């Protein structure tokens, strides 16, 4: 049952993050149960977990819906992420292992291939793994725990920027700068590179919020 709850949680979470389930969209338990192949009780448990992640809102007599954020809320959260990501990247540059650098290099190669073939979904998954590796390599796990709590409900806003013309190229360049700083063990440069990337994401969302969402 626990595995079914986790599978349901991951299914709905991915649909929210990739934009399949839109902000304010109602999440019907019977429909979700049928889609995943589980019972409604399992769906309820998964939705409660998603509520803890601030991805879903559950209201009495109204059920669950995808949580929506105002532009001001999104910008405020991204400002926090920028600062925390900077601390994490600085720590990662001083502690990252060779195996993690090799995986980051493979991710960058995969991103180039996905860009050539316009594979946005694959690029999103690689971007997610790119940041996960940085978080895993950082010694400052307090900052990691804090940023993950803030970042999770906002991933869908980040990812949708990749749909804008030229944004995929800009994003890959930004992550290439982060990777090079980590590879060379340049803590200050890694902090600056990741904060620049987060600033760019925030600026793009601020300028294109109504278009994207």
CSV table of C-alpha atoms in Angstrom, one decimal, residues 83-197:
chain,number,residue,atom,x,y,z
A,83,UNK,CA,20.3,33.1,-2.2
A,84,UNK,CA,20.1,29.5,-1.0
A,85,UNK,CA,21.3,28.1,-4.4
A,86,UNK,CA,24.3,30.4,-4.2
A,87,UNK,CA,25.2,29.0,-0.8
A,88,UNK,CA,24.7,25.5,-2.0
A,89,UNK,CA,26.8,25.9,-5.2
A,90,UNK,CA,29.6,27.5,-3.2
A,91,UNK,CA,29.6,24.5,-0.9
A,92,UNK,CA,29.3,22.0,-3.7
A,93,UNK,CA,32.4,23.5,-5.5
A,94,UNK,CA,34.4,22.6,-2.5
A,95,UNK,CA,33.0,19.1,-1.9
A,96,UNK,CA,31.9,17.7,-5.3
A,97,UNK,CA,33.2,14.2,-6.1
A,98,UNK,CA,34.7,13.1,-9.4
A,99,UNK,CA,31.8,10.7,-10.1
A,100,UNK,CA,29.4,13.6,-9.7
A,101,UNK,CA,31.3,15.8,-12.0
A,102,UNK,CA,31.3,13.0,-14.6
A,103,UNK,CA,27.5,12.7,-14.3
A,104,UNK,CA,27.2,16.5,-14.7
A,105,UNK,CA,29.3,16.3,-17.9
A,106,UNK,CA,27.0,13.6,-19.2
A,107,UNK,CA,24.0,15.7,-18.4
A,108,UNK,CA,25.4,18.6,-20.3
A,109,UNK,CA,26.0,16.4,-23.3
A,110,UNK,CA,22.5,15.1,-23.1
A,111,UNK,CA,21.1,18.7,-22.9
A,112,UNK,CA,22.9,19.6,-26.1
A,113,UNK,CA,21.4,16.6,-27.9
A,114,UNK,CA,17.9,17.4,-26.5
A,115,UNK,CA,18.3,21.0,-27.7
A,116,UNK,CA,19.1,19.9,-31.2
A,117,UNK,CA,16.0,17.7,-31.3
A,118,UNK,CA,13.8,20.1,-29.4
A,119,UNK,CA,13.1,17.5,-26.7
A,120,UNK,CA,11.8,19.8,-23.9
A,121,UNK,CA,10.6,17.0,-21.6
A,122,UNK,CA,13.9,15.3,-21.6
A,123,UNK,CA,15.6,18.6,-21.1
A,124,UNK,CA,13.4,19.2,-18.1
A,125,UNK,CA,14.4,15.8,-16.5
A,126,UNK,CA,18.1,16.5,-17.1
A,127,UNK,CA,17.7,20.0,-15.6
A,128,UNK,CA,16.1,18.4,-12.5
A,129,UNK,CA,18.9,15.9,-12.2
A,130,UNK,CA,21.6,18.7,-12.7
A,131,UNK,CA,20.3,20.5,-9.7
A,132,UNK,CA,19.9,17.4,-7.6
A,133,UNK,CA,23.5,16.5,-8.1
A,134,UNK,CA,24.6,19.9,-6.9
A,135,UNK,CA,22.4,19.6,-3.9
A,136,UNK,CA,23.8,16.1,-3.2
A,137,UNK,CA,27.4,17.3,-3.4
A,138,UNK,CA,27.0,20.2,-1.1
A,139,UNK,CA,28.1,20.0,2.5
A,140,UNK,CA,25.6,22.6,3.6
A,141,UNK,CA,22.6,20.2,3.8
A,142,UNK,CA,20.7,22.7,5.9
A,143,UNK,CA,20.5,25.1,3.0
A,144,UNK,CA,19.6,22.1,0.7
A,145,UNK,CA,16.6,21.2,3.0
A,146,UNK,CA,15.4,24.7,3.0
A,147,UNK,CA,15.7,25.3,-0.8
A,148,UNK,CA,14.0,22.0,-1.6
A,149,UNK,CA,11.0,22.9,0.5
A,150,UNK,CA,10.7,26.2,-1.4
A,151,UNK,CA,11.7,25.0,-4.8
A,152,UNK,CA,9.4,22.0,-5.2
A,153,UNK,CA,6.1,23.8,-5.8
A,154,UNK,CA,7.8,26.3,-8.2
A,155,UNK,CA,9.5,23.8,-10.5
A,156,UNK,CA,6.6,24.1,-13.0
A,157,UNK,CA,7.2,27.8,-13.3
A,158,UNK,CA,10.9,27.2,-14.0
A,159,UNK,CA,10.3,24.5,-16.5
A,160,UNK,CA,7.7,26.4,-18.5
A,161,UNK,CA,10.2,29.1,-19.3
A,162,UNK,CA,11.9,26.6,-21.5
A,163,UNK,CA,9.0,26.9,-23.9
A,164,UNK,CA,9.9,30.5,-24.7
A,165,UNK,CA,12.0,31.2,-27.9
A,166,UNK,CA,15.7,31.1,-27.2
A,167,UNK,CA,15.3,30.2,-23.5
A,168,UNK,CA,16.6,26.6,-23.9
A,169,UNK,CA,19.9,27.9,-25.3
A,170,UNK,CA,20.2,30.5,-22.6
A,171,UNK,CA,19.4,27.9,-19.9
A,172,UNK,CA,22.0,25.5,-21.2
A,173,UNK,CA,24.6,28.3,-21.3
A,174,UNK,CA,23.8,29.2,-17.7
A,175,UNK,CA,24.2,25.6,-16.5
A,176,UNK,CA,27.4,25.2,-18.5
A,177,UNK,CA,28.8,28.2,-16.6
A,178,UNK,CA,27.8,26.5,-13.3
A,179,UNK,CA,29.3,23.2,-14.4
A,180,UNK,CA,32.6,24.8,-15.3
A,181,UNK,CA,32.9,26.6,-12.0
A,182,UNK,CA,32.2,23.4,-10.1
A,183,UNK,CA,34.6,21.4,-12.3
A,184,UNK,CA,37.4,23.9,-11.5
A,185,UNK,CA,36.5,24.1,-7.8
A,186,UNK,CA,35.8,27.9,-8.0
A,187,UNK,CA,33.4,28.4,-5.1
A,188,UNK,CA,32.8,32.1,-5.7
A,189,UNK,CA,32.3,31.7,-9.4
A,190,UNK,CA,29.9,28.8,-8.8
A,191,UNK,CA,27.8,30.9,-6.5
A,192,UNK,CA,27.8,33.8,-9.0
A,193,UNK,CA,26.9,31.5,-11.9
A,194,UNK,CA,24.0,29.8,-10.2
A,195,UNK,CA,22.6,33.1,-8.8
A,196,UNK,CA,22.8,34.6,-12.3
A,197,UNK,CA,20.8,31.7,-13.7
